[in-house]
Amino acid sequence: MSIEGLEDPLRFSKKAPPCAVVIYGANGDLTKRKLMPALYRLAFEGRLAPGFAVVGVSRTAMSNEEFRERMRESVKKFLEDSPFDEQLWVSFAQGLTYVAGDVGEPESYGVLAKHLEAVAAERQTEGNVLFYLSTQPSQYAQIAEGLGSAGLNHAPAGTSDAWRRIVIEKPFGHDLVSAGVLNSRLQAVFKERDIYRIDHYLGKETVQNIMAFRFGNGIFEPLWNRTYVDHVQITAAESIGVEGRGAYYQEAGALRDMIQNHLLQVLATVAMEPASSFTSDAVRDERAKLLRAIRIMRPDQVADNAVAGQYGPGRAGSEQVPGFRQEKGVDPRASTDTYAAVTFLVDNWRWSGVPFYIRTGKALPKRVTEIAIQFRTAPLAMFRKATAGAETIPNVLILRIQPEEGISLRFASKRPGSGMQIRPVSMDFNYGSSFGERSPSAYETLLLDAITGDATLYTRQDMVDASWTAVQPILDYWATQKFDFPNYAAGTWGPAASDEMLRRWGHEWRRP
Ligand code: BG6
């Protein structure tokens, strides 16, 4: 959190300065489903300044009115648990305008510059602009350069306090090398401190709560190390398939789509050292340090420590569902991983020797994201007879990210009655029932952070490099393999090789 954030520790009580948000890809799915509902919701909460404007940019020709109408429909549809207020929409929509432009045409940036001048005068945005690139990743660098050529990367003369920031969505590159190229092209136009790489997992309330849980309490941190932790399991299971995103997904795959970014960021949040302060760089330094401590696999270690899977036809509930290769837009011979599981080791004093297992996949039995920290068992199996043969019942702390956000601690307890019967029980904290208030969506949190200039929850270039470095040997090795796909049926918990990977360590995956 920024220095201002320190005076205002309730980050969500922040109020945005005047600004214009320019959305490239304004006709796309992300704008409709996430960005516009989040901006509207921020307006609803009174977080936005009166001098606020949104400029949509995309290729489709459209009037301001048409754009507003489309956005109105999307906001109504995707607002989820919040009410839609017609009156508020009318005043919010006055700040929405649209510019048709092809990112490949240099003139389009000049047109945008003129439009922004007019918007600044009319809406009093004080020259502050947040550019949000929600386009094909292959267009990021080109757009940044286009903005630079029209002088839109810095404040106009006479408004020296005005800021210009750029937000880009993942994927940040396709591998370590392309990520480096993208970074240098972006940094040739925008300063690193003005480049906001969004990772929506870091904006999730429950992921942010990991920091509160670890560093706001005294009793857990002393146990948070190799002496007490046996292993950690991070699961991000999705029950859906690729849902019309086949073309993108078949190029990406689960390792790139989820592990390289979201789940390594989650791992870093779980495993990082406490930051010396809560400023954005101090927190990000610690995350980056942790990512750099991940052991880099040698090619001959990949087969034992990473498993790729792809779903074939199966069932989702009572419905028959097609396999990945039968999905729309997918090559029937695609060798894409729709499931990936990796054992990471962290080479530092705190975590040496503790495996961190990460798995993610599409078409699994349910949607659940959680982190399970399994502690070492008691040194003596004193109740062996009472635990139905199990040596001891391990304590597990489960940080549930979604869908039921909360924290549970599993421990052994005596069953009531005579004799000594031991059974695992759970102590539960549930967000909904404890707070009884709505959590802001990740996009609300992150958009507000970008507008207020707080980059704590955004990834920095060194973090992107470190996480690509950690997955690159796996990508390289997999590129040389001919997998026998599909190797798991839709609606099951992934390939058998994944269970095998944990068995070699004497562990097994939880069934959340
Ligand atoms: C996106 C991935 O970044 O995250 C998707 O591209 C995935 O494939 C999504 O479905 C998961 O996000 P969430 O918030 O639904 O867990």
PDB file of C-alpha atoms and ligand atoms in Angstrom, residues 170 200-201 204 238 240 245 248-249 257-258 262 362 367 369 402, ligand 1:
ATOM      1  CA  LYS A 170      -1.988 -11.411 -18.512  1.00  0.00           C
ATOM      2  CA  HIS A 200      -6.766 -10.616 -10.632  1.00  0.00           C
ATOM      3  CA  TYR A 201      -5.952 -13.322  -8.068  1.00  0.00           C
ATOM      4  CA  LYS A 204      -9.296 -11.363  -4.433  1.00  0.00           C
ATOM      5  CA  GLU A 238     -12.535 -25.431 -12.392  1.00  0.00           C
ATOM      6  CA  ILE A 240     -16.051 -25.691 -16.672  1.00  0.00           C
ATOM      7  CA  ARG A 245     -11.958 -19.604 -25.411  1.00  0.00           C
ATOM      8  CA  TYR A 248      -6.638 -18.716 -26.917  1.00  0.00           C
ATOM      9  CA  TYR A 249      -6.465 -21.628 -24.530  1.00  0.00           C
ATOM     10  CA  ASP A 257      -2.826 -19.748 -18.006  1.00  0.00           C
ATOM     11  CA  MET A 258      -2.937 -20.298 -14.249  1.00  0.00           C
ATOM     12  CA  HIS A 262      -2.033 -16.535 -10.495  1.00  0.00           C
ATOM     13  CA  LYS A 362     -10.443 -27.477 -16.400  1.00  0.00           C
ATOM     14  CA  ARG A 367     -14.912 -25.280  -8.776  1.00  0.00           C
ATOM     15  CA  THR A 369      -9.605 -22.766  -5.039  1.00  0.00           C
ATOM     16  CA  GLN A 402     -13.423 -19.574  -3.512  1.00  0.00           C
TER      17      GLN A 402
HETATM   18  C1  BG6 B   1      -8.092 -16.497 -15.928  1.00  0.00           C
HETATM   19  C2  BG6 B   1      -7.814 -17.659 -16.833  1.00  0.00           C
HETATM   20  O1  BG6 B   1      -6.952 -15.704 -15.791  1.00  0.00           O
HETATM   21  O2  BG6 B   1      -8.517 -16.975 -14.669  1.00  0.00           O
HETATM   22  C3  BG6 B   1      -9.044 -18.531 -16.974  1.00  0.00           C
HETATM   23  O3  BG6 B   1      -7.399 -17.200 -18.108  1.00  0.00           O
HETATM   24  C4  BG6 B   1      -9.549 -18.940 -15.616  1.00  0.00           C
HETATM   25  O4  BG6 B   1      -8.777 -19.679 -17.775  1.00  0.00           O
HETATM   26  C5  BG6 B   1      -9.699 -17.738 -14.712  1.00  0.00           C
HETATM   27  O5  BG6 B   1     -10.802 -19.577 -15.801  1.00  0.00           O
HETATM   28  C6  BG6 B   1     -10.031 -18.165 -13.311  1.00  0.00           C
HETATM   29  O6  BG6 B   1     -10.363 -17.052 -12.549  1.00  0.00           O
HETATM   30  P1  BG6 B   1     -11.344 -17.154 -11.319  1.00  0.00           P
HETATM   31  O7  BG6 B   1     -11.327 -15.802 -10.725  1.00  0.00           O
HETATM   32  O8  BG6 B   1     -12.671 -17.564 -11.864  1.00  0.00           O
HETATM   33  O9  BG6 B   1     -10.773 -18.215 -10.435  1.00  0.00           O
END
